[in-house]
Amino acid sequence: MFNGKEISWKHIKGVYEHSVQHATAKATKLTKRHIYLTSWSKMQVDLAEHILSKEVEDALASIEELKEISEETRNFIKYSRKYRQIMHSRISFRLLEDPRIKTLKEIRDWFICGDNQKTGPKEWISVQCQFDLILSINGFVEMLEFILKKYPSAMVQPSRISQDMLEGFFGTIRELGGDSSTQTLKSYGHAVNKYKVTALVSSEVKSINYGKADNNGTGISTLTRSFAM
């Protein structure tokens, strides 16, 4: 519930059922795959994009039996869509007066307000999802403020700020640990140290067969290729 109105999956389902029953219904990309989800399809980003689209939001507002009861479902779709559009945009931030910063703060405040109104865990998004959403917005806005104040001529492209590098790092750490299971703090620390030493040596040496490398931080003083005559 949000401001006394439901945010409900049945509203989305209602759009799909209306489009099936009426050939002239407002066009959306909703199919059975979007409505009757499996554990696998819940992980498909394209389905989420179609559901959280402007077309579905507009359809909810135009269907007579849904437009009154779906107001907050439409808001959920709108703010979720805007969040993704901004964070995946290739249009750079250049100024702190960029209106998208204000929009991000509005999105954050709306989700905080919704979380404060819930009376049970199933009435809102998960605690982890809520935490990640708020953290990503606050972190991104604070990063923009720091960079654009310190470097006024800088540009920040949102689509370049992603978790790919971080996920790759954790994947490497798990590999160095010998398995894909969650590690203990001790084993994680050991794997990180191993990674740091390996990365440092790799960057200095490049190839053991060519050139010369001096490094005082790893116990390696000199590596030189030897030629047998």
mmCIF file of C-alpha atoms in Angstrom:
data_model
loop_
_atom_site.group_PDB
_atom_site.id
_atom_site.type_symbol
_atom_site.label_atom_id
_atom_site.label_comp_id
_atom_site.label_asym_id
_atom_site.label_seq_id
_atom_site.Cartn_x
_atom_site.Cartn_y
_atom_site.Cartn_z
ATOM 1 C CA MET A 1 0.000 0.000 0.000
ATOM 2 C CA PHE A 2 1.100 3.565 -0.734
ATOM 3 C CA ASN A 3 -1.020 6.516 0.408
ATOM 4 C CA GLY A 4 -3.841 4.032 0.944
ATOM 5 C CA LYS A 5 -3.641 2.624 -2.592
ATOM 6 C CA GLU A 6 -2.332 -0.734 -3.739
ATOM 7 C CA ILE A 7 0.806 -1.380 -5.726
ATOM 8 C CA SER A 8 -0.226 -4.714 -7.146
ATOM 9 C CA TRP A 9 0.826 -7.290 -9.722
ATOM 10 C CA LYS A 10 -2.848 -7.860 -10.500
ATOM 11 C CA HIS A 11 -2.926 -4.417 -12.141
ATOM 12 C CA ILE A 12 -0.193 -5.504 -14.583
ATOM 13 C CA LYS A 13 -2.041 -8.754 -15.177
ATOM 14 C CA GLY A 14 -5.177 -6.710 -15.817
ATOM 15 C CA VAL A 15 -3.437 -4.842 -18.654
ATOM 16 C CA TYR A 16 -2.451 -8.137 -20.282
ATOM 17 C CA GLU A 17 -5.949 -9.618 -19.941
ATOM 18 C CA HIS A 18 -7.499 -6.441 -21.341
ATOM 19 C CA SER A 19 -5.204 -6.554 -24.383
ATOM 20 C CA VAL A 20 -6.149 -10.203 -25.001
ATOM 21 C CA GLN A 21 -9.868 -9.444 -24.855
ATOM 22 C CA HIS A 22 -9.797 -6.221 -26.871
ATOM 23 C CA ALA A 23 -8.104 -6.108 -30.256
ATOM 24 C CA THR A 24 -8.060 -2.311 -30.191
ATOM 25 C CA ALA A 25 -6.485 -2.085 -26.730
ATOM 26 C CA LYS A 26 -3.465 0.163 -26.194
ATOM 27 C CA ALA A 27 -0.416 -1.707 -27.472
ATOM 28 C CA THR A 28 2.089 -3.144 -24.995
ATOM 29 C CA LYS A 29 4.688 -5.894 -25.240
ATOM 30 C CA LEU A 30 3.064 -7.970 -22.499
ATOM 31 C CA THR A 31 2.680 -11.698 -23.226
ATOM 32 C CA LYS A 32 2.085 -14.813 -21.146
ATOM 33 C CA ARG A 33 5.830 -14.909 -20.454
ATOM 34 C CA HIS A 34 5.602 -11.568 -18.676
ATOM 35 C CA ILE A 35 2.647 -12.552 -16.498
ATOM 36 C CA TYR A 36 3.204 -16.216 -15.630
ATOM 37 C CA LEU A 37 6.783 -16.031 -14.453
ATOM 38 C CA THR A 38 9.068 -18.925 -13.580
ATOM 39 C CA SER A 39 12.123 -18.859 -11.324
ATOM 40 C CA TRP A 40 14.226 -18.557 -14.495
ATOM 41 C CA SER A 41 12.191 -15.880 -16.271
ATOM 42 C CA LYS A 42 12.211 -13.694 -13.143
ATOM 43 C CA MET A 43 15.900 -13.139 -13.865
ATOM 44 C CA GLN A 44 15.355 -11.908 -17.439
ATOM 45 C CA VAL A 45 15.951 -8.172 -17.633
ATOM 46 C CA ASP A 46 14.082 -7.707 -20.922
ATOM 47 C CA LEU A 47 10.827 -8.908 -19.354
ATOM 48 C CA ALA A 48 11.225 -6.424 -16.502
ATOM 49 C CA GLU A 49 11.887 -3.621 -18.999
ATOM 50 C CA HIS A 50 8.685 -4.426 -20.885
ATOM 51 C CA ILE A 51 6.639 -4.508 -17.668
ATOM 52 C CA LEU A 52 8.134 -1.277 -16.305
ATOM 53 C CA SER A 53 7.552 0.565 -19.572
ATOM 54 C CA LYS A 54 5.771 3.810 -20.422
ATOM 55 C CA GLU A 55 3.349 1.784 -22.572
ATOM 56 C CA VAL A 56 2.170 -0.264 -19.581
ATOM 57 C CA GLU A 57 1.946 2.862 -17.425
ATOM 58 C CA ASP A 58 -0.195 4.598 -20.067
ATOM 59 C CA ALA A 59 -2.349 1.495 -20.521
ATOM 60 C CA LEU A 60 -3.091 1.407 -16.784
ATOM 61 C CA ALA A 61 -4.190 5.040 -16.974
ATOM 62 C CA SER A 62 -6.437 4.438 -19.991
ATOM 63 C CA ILE A 63 -8.273 1.247 -18.951
ATOM 64 C CA GLU A 64 -11.454 2.362 -17.220
ATOM 65 C CA GLU A 65 -11.566 -0.373 -14.573
ATOM 66 C CA LEU A 66 -7.888 0.079 -13.678
ATOM 67 C CA LYS A 67 -7.107 3.778 -13.859
ATOM 68 C CA GLU A 68 -8.517 4.704 -10.434
ATOM 69 C CA ILE A 69 -7.072 1.795 -8.462
ATOM 70 C CA SER A 70 -3.671 1.654 -10.196
ATOM 71 C CA GLU A 71 -2.358 5.140 -9.430
ATOM 72 C CA GLU A 72 0.493 3.976 -7.183
ATOM 73 C CA THR A 73 1.288 0.999 -9.415
ATOM 74 C CA ARG A 74 1.768 3.547 -12.206
ATOM 75 C CA ASN A 75 4.029 5.593 -9.945
ATOM 76 C CA PHE A 76 6.069 2.489 -9.132
ATOM 77 C CA ILE A 77 6.485 1.794 -12.847
ATOM 78 C CA LYS A 78 7.320 5.437 -13.583
ATOM 79 C CA TYR A 79 9.991 5.812 -10.910
ATOM 80 C CA SER A 80 11.530 2.401 -11.614
ATOM 81 C CA ARG A 81 11.720 3.221 -15.324
ATOM 82 C CA LYS A 82 13.214 6.669 -14.744
ATOM 83 C CA TYR A 83 15.834 5.211 -12.416
ATOM 84 C CA ARG A 84 16.955 2.756 -15.076
ATOM 85 C CA GLN A 85 16.868 5.382 -17.834
ATOM 86 C CA ILE A 86 19.078 7.776 -15.883
ATOM 87 C CA MET A 87 21.554 5.210 -14.567
ATOM 88 C CA HIS A 88 21.974 3.550 -17.983
ATOM 89 C CA SER A 89 22.099 6.783 -19.985
ATOM 90 C CA ARG A 90 25.066 7.673 -22.186
ATOM 91 C CA ILE A 91 24.308 11.369 -21.791
ATOM 92 C CA SER A 92 26.974 12.741 -19.465
ATOM 93 C CA PHE A 93 26.427 14.820 -16.347
ATOM 94 C CA ARG A 94 28.330 18.116 -16.665
ATOM 95 C CA LEU A 95 26.627 20.362 -14.103
ATOM 96 C CA LEU A 96 25.198 19.938 -10.618
ATOM 97 C CA GLU A 97 22.122 21.784 -11.916
ATOM 98 C CA ASP A 98 21.311 18.848 -14.213
ATOM 99 C CA PRO A 99 17.567 18.146 -13.665
ATOM 100 C CA ARG A 100 18.260 14.411 -13.572
ATOM 101 C CA ILE A 101 19.875 14.834 -10.146
ATOM 102 C CA LYS A 102 16.617 16.260 -8.811
ATOM 103 C CA THR A 103 14.736 13.352 -10.433
ATOM 104 C CA LEU A 104 17.027 10.810 -8.747
ATOM 105 C CA LYS A 105 16.344 12.438 -5.376
ATOM 106 C CA GLU A 106 12.592 12.321 -6.055
ATOM 107 C CA ILE A 107 12.870 8.610 -6.884
ATOM 108 C CA ARG A 108 14.830 7.988 -3.678
ATOM 109 C CA ASP A 109 12.335 9.910 -1.528
ATOM 110 C CA TRP A 110 9.377 8.092 -3.098
ATOM 111 C CA PHE A 111 10.825 4.673 -2.308
ATOM 112 C CA ILE A 112 11.755 5.756 1.232
ATOM 113 C CA CYS A 113 8.187 7.001 1.749
ATOM 114 C CA GLY A 114 6.780 3.707 0.471
ATOM 115 C CA ASP A 115 9.051 1.702 2.763
ATOM 116 C CA ASN A 116 7.932 3.748 5.771
ATOM 117 C CA GLN A 117 4.265 3.012 5.002
ATOM 118 C CA LYS A 118 4.531 -0.771 4.745
ATOM 119 C CA THR A 119 2.882 -2.870 7.450
ATOM 120 C CA GLY A 120 4.486 -6.168 6.388
ATOM 121 C CA PRO A 121 7.525 -7.404 4.428
ATOM 122 C CA LYS A 122 5.387 -8.562 1.489
ATOM 123 C CA GLU A 123 3.816 -5.145 1.007
ATOM 124 C CA TRP A 124 6.947 -3.622 -0.476
ATOM 125 C CA ILE A 125 10.140 -4.519 -2.314
ATOM 126 C CA SER A 126 12.666 -6.578 -0.349
ATOM 127 C CA VAL A 127 14.835 -4.941 2.292
ATOM 128 C CA GLN A 128 17.961 -5.737 0.238
ATOM 129 C CA CYS A 129 16.486 -4.272 -2.955
ATOM 130 C CA GLN A 130 15.401 -1.128 -1.090
ATOM 131 C CA PHE A 131 18.856 -0.781 0.480
ATOM 132 C CA ASP A 132 20.660 -1.249 -2.851
ATOM 133 C CA LEU A 133 18.405 1.262 -4.617
ATOM 134 C CA ILE A 134 18.834 4.001 -2.007
ATOM 135 C CA LEU A 135 22.558 3.319 -1.677
ATOM 136 C CA SER A 136 23.120 3.498 -5.441
ATOM 137 C CA ILE A 137 21.283 6.828 -5.741
ATOM 138 C CA ASN A 138 22.972 8.427 -2.724
ATOM 139 C CA GLY A 139 26.383 7.141 -3.780
ATOM 140 C CA PHE A 140 25.988 8.318 -7.365
ATOM 141 C CA VAL A 141 24.734 11.787 -6.387
ATOM 142 C CA GLU A 142 27.532 12.238 -3.834
ATOM 143 C CA MET A 143 30.093 11.094 -6.412
ATOM 144 C CA LEU A 144 28.746 13.654 -8.904
ATOM 145 C CA GLU A 145 28.924 16.421 -6.314
ATOM 146 C CA PHE A 146 32.520 15.535 -5.440
ATOM 147 C CA ILE A 147 33.775 15.228 -9.031
ATOM 148 C CA LEU A 148 31.942 18.214 -10.515
ATOM 149 C CA LYS A 149 32.962 20.514 -7.646
ATOM 150 C CA LYS A 150 36.589 19.425 -7.711
ATOM 151 C CA TYR A 151 36.821 19.251 -11.510
ATOM 152 C CA PRO A 152 34.299 21.739 -12.999
ATOM 153 C CA SER A 153 35.098 20.733 -16.588
ATOM 154 C CA ALA A 154 34.614 17.012 -15.922
ATOM 155 C CA MET A 155 31.912 14.815 -17.446
ATOM 156 C CA VAL A 156 30.378 11.712 -15.844
ATOM 157 C CA GLN A 157 28.587 9.185 -18.034
ATOM 158 C CA PRO A 158 26.142 7.112 -15.924
ATOM 159 C CA SER A 159 26.296 4.043 -18.164
ATOM 160 C CA ARG A 160 30.027 3.780 -17.445
ATOM 161 C CA ILE A 161 29.378 3.445 -13.712
ATOM 162 C CA SER A 162 28.553 -0.243 -13.415
ATOM 163 C CA GLN A 163 29.212 -3.280 -11.255
ATOM 164 C CA ASP A 164 30.947 -5.225 -14.027
ATOM 165 C CA MET A 165 34.462 -4.548 -12.752
ATOM 166 C CA LEU A 166 33.462 -5.279 -9.156
ATOM 167 C CA GLU A 167 31.726 -8.518 -10.130
ATOM 168 C CA GLY A 168 34.785 -9.519 -12.151
ATOM 169 C CA PHE A 169 36.993 -8.850 -9.147
ATOM 170 C CA PHE A 170 34.877 -11.030 -6.849
ATOM 171 C CA GLY A 171 34.828 -13.751 -9.505
ATOM 172 C CA THR A 172 38.630 -13.713 -9.549
ATOM 173 C CA ILE A 173 38.758 -13.847 -5.751
ATOM 174 C CA ARG A 174 36.490 -16.909 -5.707
ATOM 175 C CA GLU A 175 38.659 -18.549 -8.354
ATOM 176 C CA LEU A 176 41.809 -17.905 -6.323
ATOM 177 C CA GLY A 177 40.035 -19.457 -3.340
ATOM 178 C CA GLY A 178 39.611 -22.685 -5.287
ATOM 179 C CA ASP A 179 35.803 -22.815 -5.424
ATOM 180 C CA SER A 180 32.705 -20.696 -5.946
ATOM 181 C CA SER A 181 31.347 -20.928 -2.410
ATOM 182 C CA THR A 182 31.092 -17.977 -0.037
ATOM 183 C CA GLN A 183 34.426 -17.537 1.688
ATOM 184 C CA THR A 184 35.233 -16.788 5.306
ATOM 185 C CA LEU A 185 36.830 -13.465 6.206
ATOM 186 C CA LYS A 186 40.199 -15.188 6.675
ATOM 187 C CA SER A 187 40.144 -17.003 3.318
ATOM 188 C CA TYR A 188 38.856 -13.870 1.579
ATOM 189 C CA GLY A 189 41.717 -11.799 2.993
ATOM 190 C CA HIS A 190 44.233 -14.426 1.897
ATOM 191 C CA ALA A 191 42.769 -14.479 -1.636
ATOM 192 C CA VAL A 192 42.810 -10.669 -1.874
ATOM 193 C CA ASN A 193 46.473 -10.559 -0.845
ATOM 194 C CA LYS A 194 47.280 -13.249 -3.414
ATOM 195 C CA TYR A 195 45.414 -11.235 -6.063
ATOM 196 C CA LYS A 196 47.277 -8.016 -5.187
ATOM 197 C CA VAL A 197 50.685 -9.700 -5.375
ATOM 198 C CA THR A 198 49.803 -11.452 -8.647
ATOM 199 C CA ALA A 199 48.492 -8.232 -10.204
ATOM 200 C CA LEU A 200 51.528 -6.256 -9.046
ATOM 201 C CA VAL A 201 54.025 -8.781 -10.386
ATOM 202 C CA SER A 202 52.097 -9.119 -13.658
ATOM 203 C CA SER A 203 52.061 -5.375 -14.236
ATOM 204 C CA GLU A 204 55.777 -5.054 -13.500
ATOM 205 C CA VAL A 205 57.097 -8.134 -15.233
ATOM 206 C CA LYS A 206 54.681 -8.273 -18.206
ATOM 207 C CA SER A 207 56.507 -11.339 -19.485
ATOM 208 C CA ILE A 208 59.255 -13.349 -17.863
ATOM 209 C CA ASN A 209 60.744 -13.934 -21.315
ATOM 210 C CA TYR A 210 61.239 -10.322 -22.323
ATOM 211 C CA GLY A 211 62.763 -7.241 -20.821
ATOM 212 C CA LYS A 212 63.811 -6.372 -17.336
ATOM 213 C CA ALA A 213 61.731 -5.546 -14.293
ATOM 214 C CA ASP A 214 62.730 -4.070 -10.948
ATOM 215 C CA ASN A 215 60.333 -4.281 -8.052
ATOM 216 C CA ASN A 216 61.247 -3.682 -4.452
ATOM 217 C CA GLY A 217 57.818 -4.414 -3.057
ATOM 218 C CA THR A 218 57.546 -8.122 -3.801
ATOM 219 C CA GLY A 219 60.997 -9.444 -3.055
ATOM 220 C CA ILE A 220 61.819 -9.504 -6.772
ATOM 221 C CA SER A 221 64.820 -7.316 -7.492
ATOM 222 C CA THR A 222 65.609 -8.142 -11.112
ATOM 223 C CA LEU A 223 64.296 -10.435 -13.833
ATOM 224 C CA THR A 224 66.349 -10.755 -16.978
ATOM 225 C CA ARG A 225 65.956 -13.063 -19.923
ATOM 226 C CA SER A 226 68.871 -15.464 -20.222
ATOM 227 C CA PHE A 227 70.204 -16.562 -23.584
ATOM 228 C CA ALA A 228 72.024 -19.860 -24.023
ATOM 229 C CA MET A 229 74.969 -19.495 -26.381
#
